[in-house]
Amino acid sequence: MPLKRTFLLKILLIGFLIVAELPAAAQFYNKMVWSADSKSYFQAENTGIVEYKMPTGVKNILVSSRDLTPEGSANPLDIRYFLFSSDYRKILIYTNSKKVWRYETRGDYWVYDLNDLSLRQLGASLPTSSLMFAKFSPDGGKAAYVSGHNLYVEDLNTHRIKSLTKDGSRKMINGTFDWVYEEEFDCRDGFRWSPDSRAVAFWQINDSSTRDYLMLNTTDSVYSHVIPVEYPVAGQLPSPFKIGVVDIGDGSIRWMHIPTDKKLGGYLPRMEWAANSRELIVQHLNRQQNESKLMICDVRNGLVKTIFSEKDSAWIDIISRFDNDYRMGGWDWLQDGQEFLWPSEKDGWRHLYRISRDGKKQTLVTVGDYDVMGISLIDEKENLIYFLASPYNATQQYFYRCPLNGKGRAERVTPAGQTGTNDYELSPDGHYAVHRFSNYYTAPSAELISLPEHRKLPGVSGIRMPLAADSAASPISFFQVKTAEGVTMDGWMQKPDNFDSSKKYPVLFYVYSEPGAQTVLDQYGAVKDPLYKGSLSKDGYIYISVDNRGTPAPKGGLWRKSIYRKIGRLNIRDQAMAAAEVLKWSFVDTSRVAVWGWSGGGSATLNLMFQYPEIYKTGIAVAALTNLLTYDNVYEERYMGIPQAMMDDYIKGSPISYARTLSGNLLY
């Protein structure tokens, strides 16, 4: 049955946005790099690249800004990030970066040689700011990078550039990814050096059958121009993928024979060398994304064997969805490649397992009723794994460790007084870390610490400890609400200035509500409305957000996956029932209730306005979907199933199905 095409007389349409979320606040790379032996860390500063000795924090300028000034230039390179060759004698510097969709992954790369003190640009004959994901070969003699959808290798001694692929185009993508892989799988860097430096393994994405969405640029010129974007909507086949291994010497390419459903297609979100230069390990997902297979590929003949598989009644999250370290590649091998670490929710919680190389042996490492929120460090020598978790409060984050062999319970390392959101960047040996902290009333701060005693060291300024007085003075508070249907949800509330409980105040709800993000986080700045010109609290509004079932809170798989095939229904019901409880508070003006959101929150705003007009009187929906069938296939099919088989779910989840019931004020 087709969706109803309702003309919305009461909607002021202010523009169509092909934007999924608010702009990302952070990139993947920072300007701090640990030495391999953990005796130093390096940082890009105004004076150049600076080395700090551990644990004293003694400073030494390794490369001055003058050394980083190209010939003929008056200014040193503006360092976006940098990394070292394996012998720490060459430094790869990324600069002049440009955004590709969300992140600045295209730019210029330079190599500074600590032996001859030279500074040279990579790919100097290629277009400015066109290089992507440059990286040294393990032996330090070459660098590989992508430019213009093709893969290149450059000899660092002769500076000879060699094209490893020649068929690259907007529709045939080598060494990186199309829009939907980047957006929904966090796949960006699409090639890997072999450990022996003789070959490069890479993705090839064929978008020739993917239809273009045509965006119109009317702002950069008097004459508008069209920008085509490969955009596969729900119901369309995935773009075919291939994994190739190119020999650096003769340029020959061996393609891996990875099986996939010829009718439905599938996805390959992860690929790495399998702890040697003879094999690759890949993760294959079926079209529905509810079956994951790990496969070993023999690069000599392309033959493939499955070593581990897992199914889920809803969907399987790939590791980069909860661990940012994997967004640019990586695989956690143990025992010299005989085992690896892998996440699974098969017991209802997101836990880590040791999997033998043949997949026959599985050992649970993180034991208990909690979710692993991120892997911080594997210390195989000390039989420890450090990770992030929050067993008792889903709005917060803490640092834990446990035995790597699975024979022990998790131990919290974060001190008891630092209540809120904690993050850690560990040295390779696990003896030092940068600890970052904030909560809803304490601004972000950082300190350099030694582990496991969590002792502050010289170097980084220090943690600003949360103070009871700051908490008491804050207009923000966290609460839990239990609905009439027995669902308990976390929420935050910002009260108006000079709040008087005997008065009644209008309330604005901020929603996201889908599996992509939480809104209720105990961290500084989580309570904000960047689009409101002014101050909600000064202008007399109560501001509230609630996380419903289906949001990615660390509350177990049942919480997160209860939304499967129910986007637009379960999340909307939970939000409305939570609002109904809030409206019972004596200081809430039930006649003045508003809601707003962006992307999934924009869609939720529409659904809340349409399905529960008795609660929500005004709504602002930004970048919203009116029809779930118009969003990309990876996201929508992961959480809703394939529309050809689940059309009724798509119809019931789409705001346009309920638009006729609008009675309030809506800005779309």
XYZ file of C-alpha atoms in Angstrom:
668
model
C 0.000 0.000 0.000
C 1.491 3.334 -0.988
C 2.208 6.033 1.555
C -0.422 8.748 1.680
C 0.662 11.897 -0.163
C -0.690 14.485 2.242
C -0.288 18.171 1.475
C 0.787 19.815 4.701
C -0.910 23.200 4.839
C 0.409 23.986 8.299
C 4.072 23.317 7.553
C 6.466 26.097 6.700
C 9.098 24.383 4.552
C 12.419 26.118 5.088
C 14.657 23.890 2.944
C 15.706 20.378 2.119
C 18.830 19.177 3.925
C 20.725 16.041 2.936
C 22.479 16.047 6.295
C 22.308 13.183 8.751
C 23.575 14.698 11.979
C 24.900 17.915 13.458
C 28.414 18.653 12.145
C 31.052 16.489 13.781
C 32.916 18.280 16.537
C 36.080 16.208 16.308
C 38.201 14.503 13.708
C 39.940 11.155 13.965
C 43.472 12.427 14.435
C 44.873 14.572 17.202
C 48.291 16.170 17.469
C 49.713 13.893 20.176
C 51.710 10.764 19.315
C 53.252 8.274 21.768
C 56.696 6.815 21.104
C 56.780 3.056 20.558
C 58.713 2.533 23.813
C 56.367 4.842 25.796
C 59.315 6.889 27.009
C 58.106 10.023 25.228
C 55.148 11.608 23.602
C 55.217 14.076 20.724
C 52.963 17.018 20.078
C 52.553 19.592 17.314
C 52.877 23.099 18.741
C 53.614 26.590 17.436
C 57.333 25.952 17.866
C 57.190 22.752 15.785
C 57.010 19.083 16.757
C 57.915 18.819 20.427
C 59.003 15.776 22.421
C 58.083 15.377 26.098
C 60.069 12.852 28.128
C 58.224 10.527 30.476
C 57.583 10.722 33.350
C 59.246 14.092 33.996
C 57.611 16.058 31.195
C 60.955 17.593 30.151
C 60.452 19.343 26.803
C 62.638 19.107 23.706
C 61.933 20.583 20.265
C 62.404 17.650 17.886
C 61.643 19.579 14.675
C 61.401 23.366 14.735
C 58.787 25.383 12.881
C 61.639 26.728 10.748
C 62.502 23.176 9.703
C 58.848 22.695 8.739
C 58.750 25.738 6.466
C 58.757 24.675 2.782
C 61.243 26.347 0.476
C 59.773 29.541 -0.925
C 57.158 29.801 1.829
C 57.077 32.343 4.635
C 55.074 30.089 6.961
C 55.593 26.633 8.418
C 53.216 23.808 7.610
C 49.939 23.954 9.517
C 50.008 20.425 10.946
C 46.678 18.624 10.867
C 48.291 15.469 12.237
C 51.590 13.629 11.968
C 52.991 10.130 12.398
C 56.387 8.445 12.406
C 57.946 5.732 10.308
C 58.601 2.493 12.178
C 62.225 3.504 12.900
C 61.167 6.997 14.016
C 63.546 8.604 11.489
C 60.878 10.011 9.173
C 57.774 12.035 9.996
C 54.677 12.112 7.791
C 52.841 15.425 8.095
C 49.266 16.045 6.973
C 48.279 19.617 6.123
C 46.064 21.803 3.926
C 43.161 19.476 4.679
C 39.778 19.585 2.983
C 36.495 18.010 3.975
C 35.173 14.896 2.241
C 31.582 14.660 3.469
C 31.992 14.861 7.265
C 35.731 14.743 7.838
C 38.845 16.440 6.521
C 40.375 13.368 4.905
C 41.817 14.980 1.755
C 44.873 17.229 1.778
C 48.639 17.480 1.277
C 51.315 15.261 2.830
C 54.957 16.092 3.498
C 57.843 13.931 4.743
C 60.469 15.316 7.107
C 63.612 13.166 7.226
C 65.460 13.307 10.548
C 68.560 11.828 8.883
C 69.226 14.502 6.251
C 66.852 17.150 7.715
C 64.979 17.422 4.410
C 61.333 18.363 3.908
C 59.647 17.045 0.757
C 56.059 16.922 -0.445
C 54.458 13.629 -1.402
C 52.574 13.453 -4.692
C 53.911 16.825 -5.752
C 52.756 16.267 -9.341
C 49.185 15.472 -8.271
C 46.475 18.097 -7.646
C 46.695 20.206 -4.496
C 44.850 18.761 -1.453
C 44.011 15.567 -3.331
C 45.933 12.978 -1.302
C 44.110 10.715 1.151
C 45.285 8.381 3.943
C 49.022 8.473 3.139
C 51.025 6.028 5.210
C 54.604 4.767 5.347
C 55.398 1.223 4.341
C 56.462 -0.848 7.372
C 60.117 -0.724 6.211
C 59.912 3.072 5.886
C 61.135 3.153 2.298
C 57.882 4.027 0.555
C 54.556 5.740 1.084
C 51.171 4.863 -0.379
C 48.161 7.132 -0.794
C 44.944 7.671 -2.731
C 44.322 10.503 -5.168
C 41.417 10.840 -7.570
C 39.995 7.390 -6.688
C 43.278 5.670 -7.574
C 45.995 4.160 -5.405
C 49.625 5.296 -5.678
C 52.969 4.344 -4.179
C 55.970 6.682 -3.952
C 59.584 5.721 -3.368
C 60.951 7.999 -0.643
C 64.507 7.800 -1.969
C 63.951 8.310 -5.711
C 60.612 10.167 -5.296
C 59.246 8.140 -8.214
C 55.436 7.899 -8.155
C 53.768 4.738 -9.443
C 50.054 4.313 -10.059
C 48.851 0.999 -8.624
C 45.331 1.331 -10.068
C 44.266 3.166 -13.200
C 40.501 2.632 -13.479
C 39.476 4.947 -10.628
C 36.565 7.318 -11.088
C 33.615 8.685 -9.149
C 31.855 5.399 -9.853
C 34.868 3.050 -9.509
C 36.520 3.807 -6.184
C 39.908 2.349 -5.241
C 41.482 2.612 -1.800
C 38.683 4.584 -0.181
C 34.878 4.467 -0.065
C 31.655 5.913 -1.370
C 29.321 8.091 0.666
C 27.235 5.349 2.249
C 30.200 3.214 3.427
C 31.722 6.297 5.005
C 28.474 7.490 6.569
C 27.132 4.208 7.915
C 30.186 1.923 8.393
C 32.740 4.613 9.307
C 34.893 3.259 6.461
C 37.304 5.848 5.061
C 40.871 4.565 4.795
C 40.538 1.775 2.219
C 44.012 0.229 1.859
C 46.593 -1.589 4.004
C 50.341 -2.202 3.602
C 51.470 -5.810 3.959
C 53.834 -6.373 6.913
C 56.713 -7.148 4.506
C 56.119 -3.890 2.537
C 55.812 -5.800 -0.757
C 52.070 -5.460 -1.340
C 49.040 -3.312 -0.647
C 45.554 -4.715 -0.039
C 42.679 -2.427 -0.960
C 38.914 -2.085 -1.374
C 37.329 -1.390 -4.733
C 33.744 -0.133 -4.617
C 31.746 -0.231 -7.852
C 29.026 2.423 -7.766
C 28.091 2.168 -11.441
C 24.646 0.789 -10.595
C 24.006 3.210 -7.706
C 21.777 6.098 -8.677
C 22.878 9.686 -8.116
C 21.133 12.189 -5.923
C 21.595 15.577 -7.580
C 22.393 18.403 -5.163
C 22.181 21.931 -6.523
C 24.885 24.405 -5.464
C 23.443 27.900 -5.728
C 25.852 29.664 -3.362
C 29.394 29.485 -4.777
C 28.752 31.159 -8.126
C 26.292 33.363 -9.981
C 25.560 30.251 -12.039
C 24.313 27.259 -10.093
C 25.802 23.830 -10.715
C 24.811 20.255 -9.985
C 26.752 18.025 -7.568
C 25.911 14.326 -8.047
C 26.194 12.005 -5.029
C 25.947 8.226 -5.213
C 22.997 7.681 -2.899
C 21.448 4.184 -2.584
C 18.062 4.467 -0.869
C 16.413 1.705 1.150
C 15.464 -1.170 -1.119
C 18.300 -0.604 -3.589
C 21.081 -3.184 -3.917
C 24.382 -2.527 -2.151
C 27.261 -1.389 -4.333
C 29.462 -4.384 -5.258
C 32.862 -4.572 -3.541
C 36.140 -6.304 -4.320
C 39.310 -6.799 -2.301
C 42.502 -6.667 -4.324
C 46.153 -7.238 -3.413
C 48.585 -5.368 -5.622
C 52.237 -6.347 -5.886
C 54.373 -3.219 -5.468
C 57.094 -4.618 -7.718
C 55.249 -5.623 -10.887
C 51.861 -3.949 -10.281
C 49.881 -7.173 -10.701
C 46.579 -7.410 -8.783
C 45.163 -10.582 -7.242
C 41.435 -10.378 -6.414
C 40.038 -12.269 -3.428
C 37.157 -14.654 -4.144
C 34.889 -13.450 -1.329
C 31.429 -15.028 -1.624
C 28.361 -12.840 -1.378
C 24.683 -13.268 -2.218
C 24.363 -12.710 -5.980
C 20.721 -11.653 -5.662
C 20.775 -9.491 -2.521
C 24.418 -8.444 -2.303
C 26.271 -7.768 0.926
C 28.875 -5.600 2.640
C 32.530 -5.811 3.628
C 33.172 -3.225 6.368
C 36.529 -4.542 7.643
C 39.737 -5.895 6.107
C 43.242 -6.259 7.549
C 46.343 -8.368 7.059
C 46.044 -11.494 9.202
C 49.218 -10.990 11.263
C 51.375 -12.081 8.292
C 51.980 -11.148 4.649
C 50.281 -14.236 3.189
C 46.706 -13.790 4.389
C 43.990 -11.210 4.899
C 41.147 -11.331 7.391
C 37.840 -9.722 6.407
C 34.381 -9.243 7.916
C 31.446 -9.886 5.601
C 27.886 -8.837 6.414
C 24.839 -10.098 4.589
C 22.385 -7.604 3.103
C 20.202 -7.666 6.238
C 23.308 -7.065 8.438
C 22.192 -9.757 10.871
C 24.840 -12.328 9.901
C 28.568 -11.631 10.216
C 31.282 -13.890 8.854
C 35.008 -13.551 9.439
C 37.024 -14.978 6.564
C 40.701 -15.680 5.924
C 41.853 -14.904 2.380
C 44.967 -16.465 0.851
C 46.575 -13.629 -1.134
C 48.514 -16.084 -3.324
C 45.423 -17.572 -4.960
C 42.486 -15.527 -3.670
C 40.852 -18.516 -1.968
C 38.708 -17.779 1.080
C 37.552 -19.749 4.114
C 35.119 -18.753 6.866
C 36.555 -19.147 10.369
C 33.860 -17.512 12.529
C 30.226 -16.585 12.017
C 27.482 -15.051 14.116
C 23.782 -14.329 13.642
C 21.431 -11.970 15.449
C 17.654 -11.702 15.406
C 17.985 -7.932 14.837
C 21.354 -6.662 13.568
C 25.080 -6.973 14.270
C 27.049 -3.835 15.093
C 30.507 -3.742 13.554
C 33.274 -2.874 15.998
C 33.878 0.671 14.735
C 30.329 1.602 15.711
C 31.397 1.657 19.357
C 35.188 1.923 19.174
C 36.637 4.916 17.326
C 40.118 3.386 17.117
C 38.915 1.057 14.375
C 37.609 3.767 12.072
C 41.002 4.044 10.400
C 41.893 0.352 10.545
C 43.241 -2.168 13.018
C 42.794 -5.699 14.302
C 43.625 -6.919 17.805
C 45.844 -9.986 17.396
C 47.055 -11.986 20.383
C 49.733 -14.655 20.843
C 51.624 -13.694 17.675
C 48.541 -14.037 15.524
C 47.145 -17.256 16.981
C 44.124 -15.467 18.510
C 42.309 -12.180 18.145
C 39.923 -10.095 20.238
C 36.366 -9.737 18.984
C 33.103 -8.214 20.310
C 29.776 -9.994 20.514
C 26.369 -9.395 22.093
C 25.404 -13.059 22.059
C 24.914 -13.169 25.856
C 22.866 -9.952 25.840
C 25.767 -7.614 26.623
C 28.512 -6.208 24.403
C 31.481 -8.260 25.547
C 34.948 -9.074 24.255
C 36.021 -12.592 23.372
C 39.303 -14.229 22.487
C 38.804 -16.136 19.231
C 41.356 -18.656 18.009
C 42.669 -18.180 14.493
C 40.626 -21.118 13.223
C 37.534 -19.876 15.097
C 37.109 -23.093 17.041
C 37.931 -21.701 20.484
C 36.147 -18.762 22.110
C 36.947 -17.332 25.542
C 34.867 -14.624 27.228
C 37.233 -11.911 28.477
C 34.947 -9.241 29.979
C 32.646 -10.949 32.475
C 29.569 -9.290 33.979
C 26.297 -7.514 33.283
C 27.679 -4.461 31.501
C 28.582 -3.254 28.013
C 32.110 -2.566 26.828
C 31.980 1.004 25.494
C 35.469 1.108 23.962
C 38.805 -0.700 23.981
C 41.621 1.414 25.417
C 44.628 -0.920 25.420
C 45.582 -4.576 25.297
C 48.569 -5.301 27.557
C 49.360 -8.889 26.669
C 52.601 -8.877 28.665
C 50.747 -8.067 31.890
C 47.655 -10.141 30.953
C 45.416 -7.057 31.110
C 42.894 -5.316 28.928
C 41.856 -1.730 29.605
C 38.439 -0.584 28.422
C 35.625 1.919 28.968
C 32.346 0.968 30.621
C 29.629 2.257 32.935
C 27.825 -0.629 34.632
C 25.695 1.489 36.956
C 24.872 4.685 35.065
C 24.266 4.664 31.317
C 24.863 8.423 31.026
C 28.485 8.212 32.227
C 31.796 6.559 31.260
C 34.669 5.123 33.311
C 37.988 3.328 32.861
C 38.196 -0.363 33.746
C 40.630 -3.215 33.429
C 40.381 -6.981 33.750
C 42.554 -10.040 33.078
C 42.989 -10.716 29.378
C 42.517 -14.457 29.937
C 38.959 -13.955 31.198
C 39.739 -15.257 34.681
C 38.652 -12.291 36.713
C 36.160 -9.492 37.107
C 36.464 -5.925 35.899
C 38.199 -3.459 38.206
C 37.467 0.267 37.993
C 40.599 2.389 37.562
C 38.981 5.847 37.421
C 39.009 7.407 40.920
C 35.697 7.437 42.747
C 35.419 11.229 42.902
C 35.471 11.811 39.132
C 31.792 11.250 38.447
C 30.852 11.894 34.832
C 32.477 11.115 31.493
C 36.086 9.926 31.486
C 38.271 9.122 28.498
C 41.844 7.837 28.287
C 44.624 7.820 25.712
C 47.163 5.212 26.807
C 50.841 4.794 26.016
C 51.728 1.562 24.175
C 53.004 -0.135 27.352
C 50.008 0.958 29.450
C 52.131 2.763 32.050
C 50.952 6.266 31.154
C 47.800 7.918 29.856
C 46.193 11.234 29.117
C 42.985 11.316 31.149
C 40.195 13.646 30.062
C 37.187 14.401 32.230
C 34.014 16.457 32.302
C 30.473 16.251 33.601
C 27.392 18.355 33.094
C 28.576 21.072 35.501
C 32.375 20.731 35.178
C 34.221 22.038 32.108
C 36.566 19.628 30.291
C 40.064 19.225 31.716
C 42.943 16.795 31.257
C 45.910 15.366 33.104
C 48.859 13.105 32.408
C 48.821 10.089 34.719
C 50.784 6.957 35.518
C 49.002 3.623 35.745
C 47.730 1.594 37.462
C 47.853 3.942 40.468
C 46.259 6.788 38.448
C 48.827 9.271 39.763
C 49.091 12.734 38.178
C 52.353 13.519 36.383
C 53.869 16.804 35.146
C 52.886 17.879 31.658
C 49.155 18.321 31.154
C 47.434 20.893 33.333
C 45.327 18.665 35.570
C 41.767 17.565 36.190
C 39.362 20.092 37.593
C 37.607 18.058 40.242
C 33.815 18.271 40.383
C 32.624 20.441 43.241
C 29.380 20.043 45.172
C 28.897 23.815 45.039
C 29.067 23.776 41.227
C 26.541 20.963 41.119
C 24.164 22.820 43.430
C 24.476 26.009 41.400
C 23.826 24.332 38.076
C 20.342 24.720 36.551
C 20.805 21.260 35.024
C 19.743 18.040 36.707
C 19.502 14.405 35.671
C 16.460 12.275 36.382
C 14.775 9.003 35.521
C 11.191 8.698 34.394
C 9.109 5.516 34.464
C 6.209 5.401 32.048
C 2.787 3.896 32.566
C 4.023 0.992 30.422
C 6.882 0.266 32.834
C 9.769 1.645 30.760
C 12.416 3.545 32.755
C 14.397 6.157 30.854
C 17.219 8.563 31.653
C 16.731 12.272 31.112
C 18.210 15.676 31.798
C 16.436 18.933 32.552
C 17.599 22.531 32.467
C 15.364 24.787 34.553
C 14.757 28.484 33.862
C 16.763 31.112 35.703
C 15.222 32.038 39.065
C 13.059 28.933 38.889
C 9.924 29.097 41.049
C 8.169 25.757 41.549
C 4.873 27.533 42.206
C 4.827 28.877 38.654
C 4.155 27.075 35.381
C 6.718 27.094 32.592
C 6.671 26.098 28.924
C 8.803 23.022 28.120
C 10.940 22.214 25.090
C 11.930 18.592 24.441
C 15.080 17.811 22.471
C 14.910 14.408 20.760
C 17.063 12.128 18.643
C 15.604 8.734 19.623
C 17.208 6.439 16.997
C 20.117 3.936 17.232
C 22.631 6.516 15.973
C 23.168 8.491 19.199
C 22.352 9.161 22.844
C 21.332 12.644 23.917
C 21.364 12.100 27.693
C 25.077 12.132 28.520
C 26.691 13.368 31.714
C 29.295 15.530 29.992
C 29.905 19.217 29.647
C 27.893 20.837 26.872
C 25.476 17.947 26.405
C 22.653 20.297 27.382
C 22.645 22.840 24.610
C 20.542 24.203 21.791
C 22.964 25.565 19.189
C 20.179 26.811 16.931
C 18.418 28.921 19.574
C 19.458 32.559 19.368
C 19.507 33.497 22.975
C 19.242 31.558 26.221
C 16.411 29.121 26.865
C 16.942 29.352 30.611
C 16.968 33.161 30.622
C 13.886 33.222 28.421
C 11.913 31.079 30.852
C 11.849 27.638 29.186
C 12.288 24.239 30.758
C 14.566 22.235 28.453
C 14.412 18.411 28.597
C 15.805 15.400 26.766
C 15.039 11.719 27.331
C 16.703 8.618 25.871
C 14.148 6.010 24.834
C 14.631 2.323 24.098
C 16.637 1.804 20.936
C 19.202 4.517 21.639
C 22.793 3.182 21.908
C 23.029 3.462 25.693
C 25.169 0.876 27.522
C 22.098 -0.912 28.855
C 22.451 -4.233 27.044
C 21.397 -5.601 23.701
C 17.733 -5.940 24.614
C 17.481 -2.189 25.241
C 19.275 -1.231 22.045
C 17.684 -3.740 19.699
C 14.093 -3.515 20.893
C 13.628 -0.856 18.202
C 14.291 -3.316 15.353
C 11.632 -2.821 12.641
C 9.933 -0.281 14.952
C 11.589 3.063 14.158
C 8.823 5.652 14.104
C 6.728 3.633 16.524
C 8.538 2.280 19.605
C 10.817 5.304 19.997
C 7.890 7.654 19.440
C 5.698 5.844 21.946
C 8.462 5.904 24.576
C 9.066 9.627 24.062
C 5.382 10.484 24.280
C 4.834 8.350 27.374
C 7.851 9.972 29.048
C 6.463 13.403 28.157
C 3.109 12.400 29.630
C 4.837 11.755 32.959
C 6.720 15.068 32.784
C 3.435 16.877 32.147
C 2.232 15.679 35.544
C 4.821 17.910 37.212
C 3.091 20.863 38.826
C 5.414 23.492 37.313
C 4.921 22.422 33.670
C 2.505 24.379 31.458
C 0.807 21.559 29.527
C -0.580 23.990 26.971
C 2.908 25.058 25.876
C 4.891 21.913 25.024
C 7.348 21.975 22.122
C 9.762 19.470 20.586
C 12.712 19.740 18.217
C 15.354 17.482 16.702
C 17.812 17.010 13.851
C 17.969 14.083 11.402
C 16.518 11.109 13.316
C 15.377 13.711 15.843
C 13.743 15.682 13.049
C 11.824 12.588 11.972
C 10.889 11.935 15.597
C 9.649 15.527 15.889
C 7.342 15.002 12.915
C 6.041 11.713 14.283
C 5.480 13.165 17.750
C 3.599 16.138 16.333
C 1.474 13.898 14.098
C 0.893 10.911 16.397
C 0.534 12.771 19.710
C -0.978 16.196 18.938
C -2.611 16.224 22.360
C 0.878 16.509 23.935
C 3.077 18.463 21.510
C 1.800 21.866 20.383
C 4.845 23.144 18.467
C 7.643 21.375 16.638
C 10.848 22.215 14.765
C 12.107 19.381 12.545
C 15.554 19.781 10.962
C 16.882 17.423 8.239
C 13.928 15.123 8.860
C 12.714 12.164 6.839
C 9.032 12.145 6.032
C 9.354 8.753 4.320
C 11.782 6.080 5.580
C 12.099 4.723 2.049
C 14.037 7.830 1.027
C 16.997 7.277 3.379
C 20.113 5.230 2.582
C 19.973 1.441 2.405
C 22.727 0.631 4.921
C 21.185 2.549 7.830
C 17.527 1.941 7.135
C 17.813 -1.760 6.282
C 20.044 -2.422 9.305
C 17.337 -1.246 11.693
C 14.159 -1.835 9.665
C 14.874 -4.818 7.401
C 14.697 -4.897 3.619
C 11.635 -2.880 2.543
C 10.558 -5.363 -0.126
C 9.876 -7.797 2.734
C 9.008 -5.286 5.495
C 7.007 -2.608 3.643
C 4.317 -2.387 6.314
C 6.953 -1.507 8.934
C 8.327 1.253 6.714
C 4.851 2.692 6.186
C 3.971 2.605 9.883
C 7.307 4.244 10.806
C 7.118 7.092 8.272
C 5.830 10.471 9.495
C 3.960 11.107 6.254
C 1.578 8.271 7.145
C 0.244 10.382 10.039
C 0.613 13.909 8.659
C -3.138 14.402 8.264
C -3.501 14.608 12.062
C -1.299 17.692 12.472
C -2.987 20.319 14.626
C -0.118 22.298 16.142
C 2.560 24.632 14.768
C 5.316 22.959 12.772
C 8.515 24.430 11.321
C 10.038 21.850 8.943
